[in-house]
Tab-separated table of C-alpha atoms and ligand atoms in Angstrom:
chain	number	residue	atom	x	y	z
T	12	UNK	CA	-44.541	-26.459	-28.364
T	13	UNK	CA	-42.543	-23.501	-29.297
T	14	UNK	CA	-43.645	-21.036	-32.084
T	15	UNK	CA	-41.435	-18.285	-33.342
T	16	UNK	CA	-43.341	-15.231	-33.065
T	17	UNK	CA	-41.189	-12.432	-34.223
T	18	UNK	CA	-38.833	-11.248	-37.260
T	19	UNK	CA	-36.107	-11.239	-34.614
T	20	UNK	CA	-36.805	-14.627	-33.801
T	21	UNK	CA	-36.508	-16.206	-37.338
T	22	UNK	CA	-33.332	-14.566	-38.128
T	23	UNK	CA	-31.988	-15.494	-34.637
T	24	UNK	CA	-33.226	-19.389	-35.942
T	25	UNK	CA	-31.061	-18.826	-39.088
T	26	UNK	CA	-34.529	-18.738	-41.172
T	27	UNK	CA	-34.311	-15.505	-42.380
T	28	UNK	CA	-30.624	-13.404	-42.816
T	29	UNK	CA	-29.779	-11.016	-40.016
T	30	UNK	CA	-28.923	-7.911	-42.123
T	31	UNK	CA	-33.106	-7.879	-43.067
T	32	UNK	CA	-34.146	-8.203	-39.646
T	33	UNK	CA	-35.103	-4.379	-39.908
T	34	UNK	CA	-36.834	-4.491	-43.051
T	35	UNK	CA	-39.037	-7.984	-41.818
T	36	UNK	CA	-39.749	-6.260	-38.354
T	37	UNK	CA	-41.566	-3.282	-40.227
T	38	UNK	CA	-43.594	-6.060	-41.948
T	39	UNK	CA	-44.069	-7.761	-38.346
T	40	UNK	CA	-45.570	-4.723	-37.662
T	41	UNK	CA	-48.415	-4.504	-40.288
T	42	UNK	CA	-49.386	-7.899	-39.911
T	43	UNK	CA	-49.273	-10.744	-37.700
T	44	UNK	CA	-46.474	-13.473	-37.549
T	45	UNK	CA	-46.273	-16.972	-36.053
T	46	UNK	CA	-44.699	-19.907	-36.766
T	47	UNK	CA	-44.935	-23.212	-34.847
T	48	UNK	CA	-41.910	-25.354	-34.576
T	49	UNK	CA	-43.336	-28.595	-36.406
T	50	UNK	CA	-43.333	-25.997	-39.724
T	51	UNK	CA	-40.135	-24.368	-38.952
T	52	UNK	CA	-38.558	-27.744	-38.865
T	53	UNK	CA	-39.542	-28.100	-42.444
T	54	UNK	CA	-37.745	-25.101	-43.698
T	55	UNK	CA	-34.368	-25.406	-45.583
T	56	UNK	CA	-32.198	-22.125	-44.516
T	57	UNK	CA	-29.889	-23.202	-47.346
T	58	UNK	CA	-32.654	-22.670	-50.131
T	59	UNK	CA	-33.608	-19.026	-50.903
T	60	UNK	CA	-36.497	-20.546	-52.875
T	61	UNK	CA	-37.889	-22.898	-49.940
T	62	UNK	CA	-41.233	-23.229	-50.871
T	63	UNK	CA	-42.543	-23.436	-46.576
T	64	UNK	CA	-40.463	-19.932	-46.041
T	65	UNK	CA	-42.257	-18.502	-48.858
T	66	UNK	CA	-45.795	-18.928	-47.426
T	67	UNK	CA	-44.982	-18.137	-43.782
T	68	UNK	CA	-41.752	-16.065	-43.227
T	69	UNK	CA	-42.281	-12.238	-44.089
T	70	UNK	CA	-41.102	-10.950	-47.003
T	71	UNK	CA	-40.992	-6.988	-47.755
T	72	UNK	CA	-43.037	-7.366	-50.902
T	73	UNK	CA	-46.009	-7.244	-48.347
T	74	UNK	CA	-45.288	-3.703	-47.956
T	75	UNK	CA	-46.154	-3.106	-51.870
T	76	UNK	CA	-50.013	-2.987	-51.771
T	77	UNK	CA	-51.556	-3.222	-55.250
T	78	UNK	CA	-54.572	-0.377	-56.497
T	79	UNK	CA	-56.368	-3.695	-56.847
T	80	UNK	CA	-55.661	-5.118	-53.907
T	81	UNK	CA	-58.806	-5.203	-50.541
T	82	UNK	CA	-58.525	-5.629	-47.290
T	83	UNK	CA	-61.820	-7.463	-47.132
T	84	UNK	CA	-60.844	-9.110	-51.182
T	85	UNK	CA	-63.883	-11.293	-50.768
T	86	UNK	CA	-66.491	-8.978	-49.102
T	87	UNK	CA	-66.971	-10.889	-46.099
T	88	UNK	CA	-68.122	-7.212	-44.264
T	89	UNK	CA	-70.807	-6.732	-47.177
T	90	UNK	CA	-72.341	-10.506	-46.072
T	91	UNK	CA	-72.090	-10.082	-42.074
T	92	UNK	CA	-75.495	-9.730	-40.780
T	93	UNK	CA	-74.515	-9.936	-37.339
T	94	UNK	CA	-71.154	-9.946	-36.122
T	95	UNK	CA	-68.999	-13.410	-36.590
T	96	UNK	CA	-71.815	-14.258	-39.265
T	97	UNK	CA	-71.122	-14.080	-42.938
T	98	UNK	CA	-73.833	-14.755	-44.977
T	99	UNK	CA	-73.176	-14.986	-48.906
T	100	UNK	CA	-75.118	-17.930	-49.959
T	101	UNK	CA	-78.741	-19.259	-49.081
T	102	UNK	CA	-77.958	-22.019	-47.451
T	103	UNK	CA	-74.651	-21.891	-45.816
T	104	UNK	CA	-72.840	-19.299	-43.485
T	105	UNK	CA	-69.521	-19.242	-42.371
T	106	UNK	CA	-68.885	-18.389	-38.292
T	107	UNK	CA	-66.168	-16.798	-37.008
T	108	UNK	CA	-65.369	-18.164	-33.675
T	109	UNK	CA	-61.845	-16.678	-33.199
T	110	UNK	CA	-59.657	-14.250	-35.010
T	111	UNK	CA	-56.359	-16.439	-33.690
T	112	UNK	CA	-54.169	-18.937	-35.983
T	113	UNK	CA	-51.704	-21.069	-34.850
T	114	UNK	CA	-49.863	-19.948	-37.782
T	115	UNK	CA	-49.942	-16.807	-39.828
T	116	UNK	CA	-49.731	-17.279	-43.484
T	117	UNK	CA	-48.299	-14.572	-45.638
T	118	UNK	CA	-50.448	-14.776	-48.500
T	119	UNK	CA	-53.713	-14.590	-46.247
T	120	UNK	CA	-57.044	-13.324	-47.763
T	121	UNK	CA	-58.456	-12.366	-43.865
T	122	UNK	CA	-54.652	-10.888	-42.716
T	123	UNK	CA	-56.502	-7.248	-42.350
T	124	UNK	CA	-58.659	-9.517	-40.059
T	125	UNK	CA	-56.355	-12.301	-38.162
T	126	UNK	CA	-54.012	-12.214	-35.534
T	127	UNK	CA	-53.359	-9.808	-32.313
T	128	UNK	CA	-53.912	-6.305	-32.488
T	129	UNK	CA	-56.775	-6.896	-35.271
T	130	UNK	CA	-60.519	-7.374	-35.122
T	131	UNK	CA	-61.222	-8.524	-31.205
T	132	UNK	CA	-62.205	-12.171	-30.908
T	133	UNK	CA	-66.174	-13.621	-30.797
T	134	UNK	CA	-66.928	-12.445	-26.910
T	135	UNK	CA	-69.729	-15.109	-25.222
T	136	UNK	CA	-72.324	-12.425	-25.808
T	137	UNK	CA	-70.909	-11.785	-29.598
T	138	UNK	CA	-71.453	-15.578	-30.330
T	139	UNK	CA	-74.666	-16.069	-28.308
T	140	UNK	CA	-76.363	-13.110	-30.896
T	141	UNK	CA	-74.646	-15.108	-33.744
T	142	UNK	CA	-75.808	-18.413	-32.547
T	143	UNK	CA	-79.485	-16.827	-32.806
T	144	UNK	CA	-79.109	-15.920	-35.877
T	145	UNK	CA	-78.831	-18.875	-37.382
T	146	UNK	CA	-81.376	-19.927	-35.198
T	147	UNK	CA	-83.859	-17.651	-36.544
T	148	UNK	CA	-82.709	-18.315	-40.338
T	149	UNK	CA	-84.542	-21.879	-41.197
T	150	UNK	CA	-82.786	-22.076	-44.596
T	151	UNK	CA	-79.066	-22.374	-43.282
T	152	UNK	CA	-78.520	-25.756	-43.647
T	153	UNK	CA	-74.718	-25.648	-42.991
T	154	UNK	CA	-72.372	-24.149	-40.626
T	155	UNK	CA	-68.704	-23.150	-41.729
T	156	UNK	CA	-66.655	-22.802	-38.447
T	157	UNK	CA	-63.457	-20.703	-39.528
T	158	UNK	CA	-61.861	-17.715	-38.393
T	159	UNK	CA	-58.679	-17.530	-37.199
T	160	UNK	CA	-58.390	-21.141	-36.734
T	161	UNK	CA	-61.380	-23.019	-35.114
T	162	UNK	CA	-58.877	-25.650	-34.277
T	163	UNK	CA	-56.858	-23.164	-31.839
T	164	UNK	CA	-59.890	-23.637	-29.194
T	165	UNK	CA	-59.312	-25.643	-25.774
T	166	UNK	CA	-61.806	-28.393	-26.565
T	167	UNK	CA	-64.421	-27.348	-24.119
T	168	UNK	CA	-65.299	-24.081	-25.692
T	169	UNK	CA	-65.220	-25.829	-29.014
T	170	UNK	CA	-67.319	-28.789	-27.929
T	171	UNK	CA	-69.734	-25.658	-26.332
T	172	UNK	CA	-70.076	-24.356	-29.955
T	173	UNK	CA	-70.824	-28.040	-31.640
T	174	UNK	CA	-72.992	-28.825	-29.175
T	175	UNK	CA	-75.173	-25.782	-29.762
T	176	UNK	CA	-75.256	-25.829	-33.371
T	177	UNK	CA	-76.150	-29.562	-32.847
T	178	UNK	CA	-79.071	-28.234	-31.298
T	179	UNK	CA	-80.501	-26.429	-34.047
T	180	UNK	CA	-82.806	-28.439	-36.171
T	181	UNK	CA	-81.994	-26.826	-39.366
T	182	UNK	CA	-78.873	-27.257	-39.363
T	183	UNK	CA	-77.662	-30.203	-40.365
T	184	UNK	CA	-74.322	-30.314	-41.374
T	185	UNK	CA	-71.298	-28.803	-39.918
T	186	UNK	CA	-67.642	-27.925	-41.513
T	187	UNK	CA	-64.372	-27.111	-39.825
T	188	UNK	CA	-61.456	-25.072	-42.018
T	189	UNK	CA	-58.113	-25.577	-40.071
T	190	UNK	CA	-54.570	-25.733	-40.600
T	191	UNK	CA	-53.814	-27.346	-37.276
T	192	UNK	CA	-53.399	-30.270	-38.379
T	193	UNK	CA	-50.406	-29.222	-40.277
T	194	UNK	CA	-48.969	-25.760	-38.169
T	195	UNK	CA	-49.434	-28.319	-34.747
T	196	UNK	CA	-50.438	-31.361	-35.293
T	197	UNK	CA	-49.950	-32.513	-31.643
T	198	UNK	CA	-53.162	-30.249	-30.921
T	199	UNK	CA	-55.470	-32.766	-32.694
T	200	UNK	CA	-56.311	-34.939	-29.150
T	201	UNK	CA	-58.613	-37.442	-28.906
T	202	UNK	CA	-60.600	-35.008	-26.983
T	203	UNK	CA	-60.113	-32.176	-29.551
T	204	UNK	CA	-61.299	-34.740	-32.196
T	205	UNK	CA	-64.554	-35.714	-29.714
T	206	UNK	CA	-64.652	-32.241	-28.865
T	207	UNK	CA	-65.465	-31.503	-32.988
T	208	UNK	CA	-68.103	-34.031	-33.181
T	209	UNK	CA	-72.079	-34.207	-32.160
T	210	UNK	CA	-74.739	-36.510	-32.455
T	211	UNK	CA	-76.675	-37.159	-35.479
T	212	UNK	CA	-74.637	-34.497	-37.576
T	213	UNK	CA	-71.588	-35.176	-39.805
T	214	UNK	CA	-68.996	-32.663	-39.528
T	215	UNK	CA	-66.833	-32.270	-42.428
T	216	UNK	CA	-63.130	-30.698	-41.625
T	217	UNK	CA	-61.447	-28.890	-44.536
T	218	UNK	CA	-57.729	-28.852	-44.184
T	219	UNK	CA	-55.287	-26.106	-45.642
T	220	UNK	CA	-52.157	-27.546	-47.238
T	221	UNK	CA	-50.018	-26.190	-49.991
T	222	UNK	CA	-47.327	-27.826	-50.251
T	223	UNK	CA	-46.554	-31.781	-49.863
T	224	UNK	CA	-44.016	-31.467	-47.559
T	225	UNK	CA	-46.417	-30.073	-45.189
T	226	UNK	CA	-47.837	-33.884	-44.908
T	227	UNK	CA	-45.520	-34.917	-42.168
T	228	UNK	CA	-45.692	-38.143	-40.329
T	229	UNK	CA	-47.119	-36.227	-37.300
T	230	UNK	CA	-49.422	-34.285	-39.551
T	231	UNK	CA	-50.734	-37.554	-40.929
T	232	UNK	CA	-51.630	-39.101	-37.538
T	233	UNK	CA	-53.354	-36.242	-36.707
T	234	UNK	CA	-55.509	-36.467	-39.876
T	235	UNK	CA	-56.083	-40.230	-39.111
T	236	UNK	CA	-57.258	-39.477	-35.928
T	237	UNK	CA	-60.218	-37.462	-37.258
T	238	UNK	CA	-60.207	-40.426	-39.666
T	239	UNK	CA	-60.174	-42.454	-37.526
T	240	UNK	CA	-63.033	-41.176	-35.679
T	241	UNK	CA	-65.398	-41.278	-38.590
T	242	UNK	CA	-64.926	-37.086	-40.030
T	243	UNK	CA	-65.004	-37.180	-43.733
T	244	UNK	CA	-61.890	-34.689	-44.755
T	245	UNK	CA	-61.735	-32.506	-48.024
T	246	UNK	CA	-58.700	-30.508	-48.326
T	247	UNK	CA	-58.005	-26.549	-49.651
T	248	UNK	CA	-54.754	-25.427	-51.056
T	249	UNK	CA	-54.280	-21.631	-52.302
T	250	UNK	CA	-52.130	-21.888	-55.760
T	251	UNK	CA	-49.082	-20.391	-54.731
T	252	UNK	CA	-46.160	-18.542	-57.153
T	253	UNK	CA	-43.239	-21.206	-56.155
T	254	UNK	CA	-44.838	-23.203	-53.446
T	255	UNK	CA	-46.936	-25.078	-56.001
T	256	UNK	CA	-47.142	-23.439	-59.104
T	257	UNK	CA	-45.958	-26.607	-61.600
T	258	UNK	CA	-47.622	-29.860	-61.948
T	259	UNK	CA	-45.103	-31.943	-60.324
T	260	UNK	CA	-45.719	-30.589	-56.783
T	261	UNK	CA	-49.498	-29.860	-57.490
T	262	UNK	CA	-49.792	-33.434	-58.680
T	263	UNK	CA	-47.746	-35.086	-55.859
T	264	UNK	CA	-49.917	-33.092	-53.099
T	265	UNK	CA	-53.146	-34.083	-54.590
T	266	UNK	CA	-52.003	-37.748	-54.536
T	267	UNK	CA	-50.737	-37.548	-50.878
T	268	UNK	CA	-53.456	-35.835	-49.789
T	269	UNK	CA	-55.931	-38.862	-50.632
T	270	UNK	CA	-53.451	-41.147	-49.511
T	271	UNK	CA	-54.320	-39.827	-46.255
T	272	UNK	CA	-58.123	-39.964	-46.656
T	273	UNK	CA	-58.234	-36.480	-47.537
T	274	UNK	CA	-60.393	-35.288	-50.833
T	275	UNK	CA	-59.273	-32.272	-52.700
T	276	UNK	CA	-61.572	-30.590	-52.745
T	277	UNK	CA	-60.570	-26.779	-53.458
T	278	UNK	CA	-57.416	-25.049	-55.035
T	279	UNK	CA	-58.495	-21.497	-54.455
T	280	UNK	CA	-56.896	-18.838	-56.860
T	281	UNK	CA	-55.212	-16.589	-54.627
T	282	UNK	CA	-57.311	-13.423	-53.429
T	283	UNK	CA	-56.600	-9.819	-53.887
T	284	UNK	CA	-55.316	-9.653	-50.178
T	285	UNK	CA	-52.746	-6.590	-49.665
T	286	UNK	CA	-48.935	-6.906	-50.546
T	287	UNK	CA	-49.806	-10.590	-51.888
T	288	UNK	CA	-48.887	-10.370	-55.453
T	289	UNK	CA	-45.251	-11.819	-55.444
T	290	UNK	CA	-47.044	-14.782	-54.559
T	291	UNK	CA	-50.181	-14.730	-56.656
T	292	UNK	CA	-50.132	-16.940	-60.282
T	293	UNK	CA	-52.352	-15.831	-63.207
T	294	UNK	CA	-55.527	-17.462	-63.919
T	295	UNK	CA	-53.965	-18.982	-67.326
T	296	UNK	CA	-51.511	-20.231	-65.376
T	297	UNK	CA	-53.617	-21.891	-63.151
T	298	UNK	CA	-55.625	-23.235	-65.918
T	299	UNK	CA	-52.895	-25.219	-67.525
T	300	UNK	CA	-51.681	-26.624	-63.944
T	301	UNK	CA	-55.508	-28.258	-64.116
T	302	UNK	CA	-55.209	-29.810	-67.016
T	303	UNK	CA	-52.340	-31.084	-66.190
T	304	UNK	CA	-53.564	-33.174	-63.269
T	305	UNK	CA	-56.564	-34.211	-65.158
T	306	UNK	CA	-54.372	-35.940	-67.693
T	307	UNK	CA	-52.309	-37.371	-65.557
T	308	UNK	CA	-54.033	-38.405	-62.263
T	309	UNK	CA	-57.288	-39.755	-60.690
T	310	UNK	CA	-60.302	-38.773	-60.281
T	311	UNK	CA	-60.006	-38.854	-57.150
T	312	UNK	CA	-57.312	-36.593	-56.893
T	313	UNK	CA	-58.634	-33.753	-58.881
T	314	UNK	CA	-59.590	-30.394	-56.916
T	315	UNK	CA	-61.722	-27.865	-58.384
T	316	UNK	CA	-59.954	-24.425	-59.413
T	317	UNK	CA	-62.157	-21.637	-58.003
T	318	UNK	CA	-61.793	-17.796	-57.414
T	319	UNK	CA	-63.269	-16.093	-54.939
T	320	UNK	CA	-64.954	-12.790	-57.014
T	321	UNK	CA	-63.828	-9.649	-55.570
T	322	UNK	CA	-66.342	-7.487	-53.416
T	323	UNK	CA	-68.472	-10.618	-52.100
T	324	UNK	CA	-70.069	-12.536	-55.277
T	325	UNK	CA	-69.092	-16.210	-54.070
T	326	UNK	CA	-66.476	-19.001	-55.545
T	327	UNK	CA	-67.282	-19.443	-59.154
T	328	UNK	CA	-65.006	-22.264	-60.765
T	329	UNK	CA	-62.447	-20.856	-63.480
T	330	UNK	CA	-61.839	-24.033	-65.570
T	331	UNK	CA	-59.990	-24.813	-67.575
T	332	UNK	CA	-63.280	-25.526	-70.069
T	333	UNK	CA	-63.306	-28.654	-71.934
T	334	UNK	CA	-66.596	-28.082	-73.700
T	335	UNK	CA	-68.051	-25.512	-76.876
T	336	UNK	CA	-70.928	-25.150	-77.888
T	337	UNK	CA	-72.031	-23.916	-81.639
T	338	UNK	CA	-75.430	-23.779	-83.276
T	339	UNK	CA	-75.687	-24.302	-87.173
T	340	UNK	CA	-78.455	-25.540	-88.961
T	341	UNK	CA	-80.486	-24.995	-85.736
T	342	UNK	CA	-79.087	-27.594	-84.230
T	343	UNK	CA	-76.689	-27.342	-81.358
T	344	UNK	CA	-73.671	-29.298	-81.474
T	345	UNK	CA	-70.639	-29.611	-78.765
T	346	UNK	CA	-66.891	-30.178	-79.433
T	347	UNK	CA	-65.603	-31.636	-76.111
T	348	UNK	CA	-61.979	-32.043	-75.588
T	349	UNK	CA	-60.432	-35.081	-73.723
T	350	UNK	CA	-57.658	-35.199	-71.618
T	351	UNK	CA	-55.159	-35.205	-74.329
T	352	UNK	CA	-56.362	-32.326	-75.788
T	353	UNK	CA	-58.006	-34.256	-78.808
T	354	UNK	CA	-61.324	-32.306	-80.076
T	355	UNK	CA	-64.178	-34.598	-80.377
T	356	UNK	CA	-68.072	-33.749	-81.555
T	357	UNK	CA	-70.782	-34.734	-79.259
T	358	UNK	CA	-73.962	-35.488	-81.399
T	359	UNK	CA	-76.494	-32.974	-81.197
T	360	UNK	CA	-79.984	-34.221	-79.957
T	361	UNK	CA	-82.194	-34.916	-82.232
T	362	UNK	CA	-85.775	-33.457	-80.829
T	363	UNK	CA	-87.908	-34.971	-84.005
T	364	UNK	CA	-86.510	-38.243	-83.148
T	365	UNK	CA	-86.881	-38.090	-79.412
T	366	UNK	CA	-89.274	-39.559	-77.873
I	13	SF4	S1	-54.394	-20.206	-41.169
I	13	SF4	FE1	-55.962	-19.395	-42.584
I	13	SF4	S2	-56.850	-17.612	-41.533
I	13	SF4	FE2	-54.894	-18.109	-40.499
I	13	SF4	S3	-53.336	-16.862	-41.512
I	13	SF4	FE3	-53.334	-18.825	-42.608
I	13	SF4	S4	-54.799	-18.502	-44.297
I	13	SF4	FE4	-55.171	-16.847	-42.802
């Protein structure tokens, strides 16, 4: 498979105009580029606006970096014990295993951290020491594969890494976050998909998609194959200024992403990550896109709207709220409001009466 892998290259491919190649180098320079041929395909040159250039063909706005914008926006330094560890919550920790993607998004909360030329990958040694921590910490219950892109690995050195946390009683779940499945599709093999399995312990893989049109025919068989193969999928899509900003596009991924066996699971407010703004939304915006799909659409189909708190204090989930709460006469009451918008009381609870 072919991936375009400079500036140069995506003007040359008519993805980008010629006159900016200069401008889009400088920003090839500061952080990485890629893009695989099944996502160039996708691209319409014609459209200015095209919602797949937006997220993966540099733009010079990267160059603006914001006072509040981090190179580590969610403190994943402050929570690394060891190194390819980070440890935030009790029972979880995320593991590095590569720094690599097979595609380099532009709006990336790790792109200080991703790609060649940044951090150095996980070295045997590197993951061995990481491996034993988690070995020595009995309250980790799960393991987070990420990166990079776990899903970049030749299948032996990822089946290495399954097989080793499968040997670790403690653990007992494992979770891979990819975008393979979309960026190269023809990388999910039945041995990659074997590979990502072990004995006795689901693993969960959380896909990144933004935009439906990401959902191609090949990207769908590769998703049925882990289907297929009995690995529950939950997706995570990063609410993107037009990629999928209004409800019609948010609502129609969310749909075909369960049509495909796939649970939304996340839509991640976009981080603080430098020269990221022109495609950050505000939180209010964000907000009414959520209500939105829980008028309209199933349960099923409803992710939860989370931000990632700057300087390492976890996900919290950022509405929108449908309940108050007041107090009078000492009694609490709630006004919940239902997916119209209509205001409703709950009844307070009566403690005399309660048995
Ligand atoms: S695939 Fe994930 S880690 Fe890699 S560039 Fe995109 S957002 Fe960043």
């Amino acid at each position: 498979m072919t991936t375009l892998r400079t500036p140069t290259q995506f003007c040359e491919r008519g993805l980008a105009p010629l006159e900016r190649r200069p401008l889009l180098e400088a920003v090839g320079a500061r952080y990485a580029v890629a893009l695989p041929e099944p996502l160039a395909q996708l691209i319409d040159p014609n459209d200015p606006d095209d919602p797949i250039a937006r997220q993966f063909i540099p733009n010079t706005a990267e160059l603006d970096h914001g006072s509040d914008e981090s190179a580590d926006p969610i403190g994943d330094d402050t929570f690394s014990p060891v190194e390819g560890i980070v440890h935030r919550y009790p029972d979880r920790v995320l593991l590095k295993v590569t720094h690599v993607c097979a595609v380099y998004c532009r709006f990336c909360f790790r792109r200080e951290m991703v790609g060649p030329g940044k951090t150095k990958g996980l070295s045997s040694e590197a993951l061995e020491s990481a491996l034993d921590y988690i070995r020595a910490h009995p309250e980790i219950w799960e393991v987070i594969l990420t990166g990079g892109d776990p899903l970049v690995l030749s299948p032996r050195r990822l089946r290495s890494i399954i097989k080793a946390l499968g040997k670790i009683d403690h653990v007992k779940v494992l979770r891979i976050h990819t975008r393979v499945p979309v960026a190269d599709p023809a990388r999910i093999t039945p041995e990659l998909v074997r590979a990502m399995k072990v004995k006795a312990k689901p693993t969960y893989v959380a896909l990144h998609v933004n935009h439906p049109r990401e959902l191609t025919a090949l990207a769908r068989a590769a998703c049925a194959r882990m289907a297929d193969a009995g690995i529950p999928l939950l997706s995570q899509t990063v609410l993107l200024a037009g990629v999928n900003d209004t409800p019609e596009v948010l609502g129609e991924l969310m749909r075909v992403l369960v049509e495909c066996r796939i649970k939304p699971y996340y839509l991640h407010h976009g981080d603080l990550a430098p020269g990221t703004a022109h495609l950050r939304t505000d939180i209010a915006t964000g907000q009414e896109l959520m209500r939105g799909i829980r008028g309209r659409l199933s349960g099923l189909c409803q992710p939860t709207y989370v931000l990632d708190i700057p300087g390492g204090h976890g996900k919290s989930p950022v509405g929108p709220n449908y309940i108050e709460r007041t107090v009078s006469n000492g009694n609490t009451h709630f006004i919940v409001e239902d997916f119209n918008g209509r205001r409703h009381d709950y009844p307070p609870r009566n403690l005399a009466n309660a048995e």
